[in-house]
Short mmCIF file of C-alpha atoms and ligand atoms in Angstrom, two decimals:
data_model
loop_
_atom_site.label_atom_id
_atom_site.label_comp_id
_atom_site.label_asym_id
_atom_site.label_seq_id
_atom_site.Cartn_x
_atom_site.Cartn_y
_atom_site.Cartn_z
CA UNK A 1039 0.00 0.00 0.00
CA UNK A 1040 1.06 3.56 -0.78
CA UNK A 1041 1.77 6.16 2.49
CA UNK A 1042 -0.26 8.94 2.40
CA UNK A 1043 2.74 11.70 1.93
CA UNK A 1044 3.35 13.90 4.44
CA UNK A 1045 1.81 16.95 4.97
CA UNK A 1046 3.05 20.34 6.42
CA UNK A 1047 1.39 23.81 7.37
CA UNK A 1048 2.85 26.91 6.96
CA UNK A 1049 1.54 30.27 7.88
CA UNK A 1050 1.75 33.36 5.00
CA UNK A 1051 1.58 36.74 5.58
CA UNK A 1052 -0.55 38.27 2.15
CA UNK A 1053 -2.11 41.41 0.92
CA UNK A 1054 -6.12 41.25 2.11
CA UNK A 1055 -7.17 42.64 -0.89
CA UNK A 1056 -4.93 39.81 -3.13
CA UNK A 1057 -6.21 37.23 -0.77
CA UNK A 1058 -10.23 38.15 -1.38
CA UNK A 1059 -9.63 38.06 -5.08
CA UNK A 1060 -8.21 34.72 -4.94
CA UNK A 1061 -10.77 33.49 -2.20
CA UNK A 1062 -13.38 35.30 -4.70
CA UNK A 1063 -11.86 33.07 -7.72
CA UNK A 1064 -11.76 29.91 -5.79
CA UNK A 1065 -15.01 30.45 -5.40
CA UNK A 1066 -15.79 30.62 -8.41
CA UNK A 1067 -13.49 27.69 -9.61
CA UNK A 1068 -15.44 25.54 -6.98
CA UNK A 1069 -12.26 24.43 -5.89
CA UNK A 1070 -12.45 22.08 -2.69
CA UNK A 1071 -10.73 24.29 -0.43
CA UNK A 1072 -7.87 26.52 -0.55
CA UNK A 1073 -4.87 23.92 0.76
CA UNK A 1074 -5.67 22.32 -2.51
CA UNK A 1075 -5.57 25.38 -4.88
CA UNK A 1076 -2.16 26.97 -3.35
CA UNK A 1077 -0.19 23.39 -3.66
CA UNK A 1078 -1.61 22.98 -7.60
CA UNK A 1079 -0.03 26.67 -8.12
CA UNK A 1080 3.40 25.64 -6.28
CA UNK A 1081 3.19 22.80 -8.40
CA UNK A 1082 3.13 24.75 -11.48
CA UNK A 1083 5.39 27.03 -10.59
CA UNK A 1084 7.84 24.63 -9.88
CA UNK A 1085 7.25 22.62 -13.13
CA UNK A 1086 7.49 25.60 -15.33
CA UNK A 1087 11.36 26.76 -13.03
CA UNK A 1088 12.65 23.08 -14.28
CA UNK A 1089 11.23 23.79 -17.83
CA UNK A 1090 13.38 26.54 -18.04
CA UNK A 1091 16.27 24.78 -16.72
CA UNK A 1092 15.86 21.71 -18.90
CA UNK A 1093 18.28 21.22 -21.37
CA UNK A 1094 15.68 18.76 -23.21
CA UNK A 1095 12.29 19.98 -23.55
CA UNK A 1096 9.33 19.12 -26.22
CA UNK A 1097 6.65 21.75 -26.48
CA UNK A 1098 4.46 23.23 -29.05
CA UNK A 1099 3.12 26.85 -29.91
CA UNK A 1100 0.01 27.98 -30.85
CA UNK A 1101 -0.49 31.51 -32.29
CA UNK A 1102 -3.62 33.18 -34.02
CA UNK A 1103 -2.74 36.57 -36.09
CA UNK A 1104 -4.31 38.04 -38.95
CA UNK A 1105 -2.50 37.66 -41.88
CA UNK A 1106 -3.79 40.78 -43.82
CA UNK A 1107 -2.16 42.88 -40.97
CA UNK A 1108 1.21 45.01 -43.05
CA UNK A 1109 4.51 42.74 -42.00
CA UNK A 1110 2.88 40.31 -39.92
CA UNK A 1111 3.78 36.95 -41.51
CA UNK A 1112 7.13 38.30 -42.57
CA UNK A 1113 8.10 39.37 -39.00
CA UNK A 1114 6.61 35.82 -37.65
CA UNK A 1115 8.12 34.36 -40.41
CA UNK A 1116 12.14 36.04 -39.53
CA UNK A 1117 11.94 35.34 -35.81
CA UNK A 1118 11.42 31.69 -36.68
CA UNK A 1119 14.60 31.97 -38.71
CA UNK A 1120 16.40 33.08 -35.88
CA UNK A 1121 15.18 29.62 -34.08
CA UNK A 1122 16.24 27.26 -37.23
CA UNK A 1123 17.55 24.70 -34.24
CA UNK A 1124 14.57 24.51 -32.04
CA UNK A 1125 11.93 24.44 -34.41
CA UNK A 1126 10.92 20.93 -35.61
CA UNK A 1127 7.67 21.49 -37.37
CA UNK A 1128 5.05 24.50 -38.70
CA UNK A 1129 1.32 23.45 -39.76
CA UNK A 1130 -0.16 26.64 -40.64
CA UNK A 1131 -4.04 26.51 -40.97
CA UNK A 1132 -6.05 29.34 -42.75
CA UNK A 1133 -8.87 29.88 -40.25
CA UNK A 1134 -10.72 32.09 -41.69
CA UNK A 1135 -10.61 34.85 -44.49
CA UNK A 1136 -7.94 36.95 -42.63
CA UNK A 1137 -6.98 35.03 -39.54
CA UNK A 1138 -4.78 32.13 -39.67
CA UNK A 1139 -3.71 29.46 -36.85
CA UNK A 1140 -0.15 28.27 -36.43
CA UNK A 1141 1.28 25.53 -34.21
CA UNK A 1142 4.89 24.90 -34.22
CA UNK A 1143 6.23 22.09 -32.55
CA UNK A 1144 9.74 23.09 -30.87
CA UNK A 1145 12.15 21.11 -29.07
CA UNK A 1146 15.61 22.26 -27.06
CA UNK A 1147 16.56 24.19 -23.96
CA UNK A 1148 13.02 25.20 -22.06
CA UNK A 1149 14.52 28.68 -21.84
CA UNK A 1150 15.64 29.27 -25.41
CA UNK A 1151 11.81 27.74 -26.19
CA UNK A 1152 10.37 30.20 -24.13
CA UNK A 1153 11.92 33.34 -25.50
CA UNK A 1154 11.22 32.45 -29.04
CA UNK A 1155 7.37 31.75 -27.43
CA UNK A 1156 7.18 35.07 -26.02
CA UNK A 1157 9.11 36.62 -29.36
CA UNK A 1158 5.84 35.37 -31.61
CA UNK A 1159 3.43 36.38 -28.61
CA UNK A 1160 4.42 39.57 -27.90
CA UNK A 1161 4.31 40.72 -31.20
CA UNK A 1162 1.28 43.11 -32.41
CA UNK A 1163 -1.38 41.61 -34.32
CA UNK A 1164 -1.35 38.49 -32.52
CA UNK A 1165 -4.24 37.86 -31.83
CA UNK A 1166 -3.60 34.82 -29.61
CA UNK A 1167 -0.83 33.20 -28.13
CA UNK A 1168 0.10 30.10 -26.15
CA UNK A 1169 2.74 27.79 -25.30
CA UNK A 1170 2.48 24.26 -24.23
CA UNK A 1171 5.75 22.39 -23.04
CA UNK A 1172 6.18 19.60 -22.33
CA UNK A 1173 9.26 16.75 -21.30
CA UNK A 1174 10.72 13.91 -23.44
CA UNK A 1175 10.37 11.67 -20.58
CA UNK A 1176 14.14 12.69 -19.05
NI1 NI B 1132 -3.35 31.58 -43.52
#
């Protein structure tokens, strides 16, 4: 049979008006109880510190951008250029008469991933960003 793993309290000294709005999404959520929701967002937060760390990561991105906006696709188009290396694969779906999906499957360092992520993101006319990562089993 498996142990139960050990459990710990700790006491946290936070901003009452932070604190509502989380209580207030919880809430909201219907998440079981509060314990629960601040060890799934340690959790997280620790996964996505090794991602960055990880030397061999697997991810994919997912952008939405319109493609009739002036330089869009070129920019897009150069910073993936710049990331020859990480970049495995590009399906590019036209979604609808000006918007257009892209997922990119990338692979390499977690942190080099991540900039090129927030390189296609952050740049205007995006409509939508996201990136997914993910481990090769290392
Ligand atoms: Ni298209």
């Amino acid at each position: 049979m498996k142990d139960k793993p050990k459990t710990s309290r700790f006491a946290v000294s936070i901003n009452t008006d932070l604190l509502n709005e989380f209580n207030d999404l919880l809430k909201e959520k219907n998440y079981p109880n509060r314990s629960q929701a601040v060890q799934d967002i340690i959790r997280n937060y620790i996964i996505e510190e090794k991602w960055d760390e990880a030397e061999n990561t697997m991810g994919t991105i997912t952008m939405v951008f319109n493609h009739h906006k002036r330089n869009l696709t070129e920019t897009l188009t150069k910073i993936q250029h710049d990331y020859n290396d990480e970049i495995i694969s590009n399906t590019h779906v036209h979604l609808t008469h000006e918007n257009c999906l892209e997922v990119i499957i990338v692979k390499g360092k977690g942190s080099k991933i991540r900039a090129l992520a927030n390189q296609l993101i952050q740049t205007k006319g995006v409509l939508h960003g996201k990136l997914t990562l993910t481990t090769a089993g290392e």
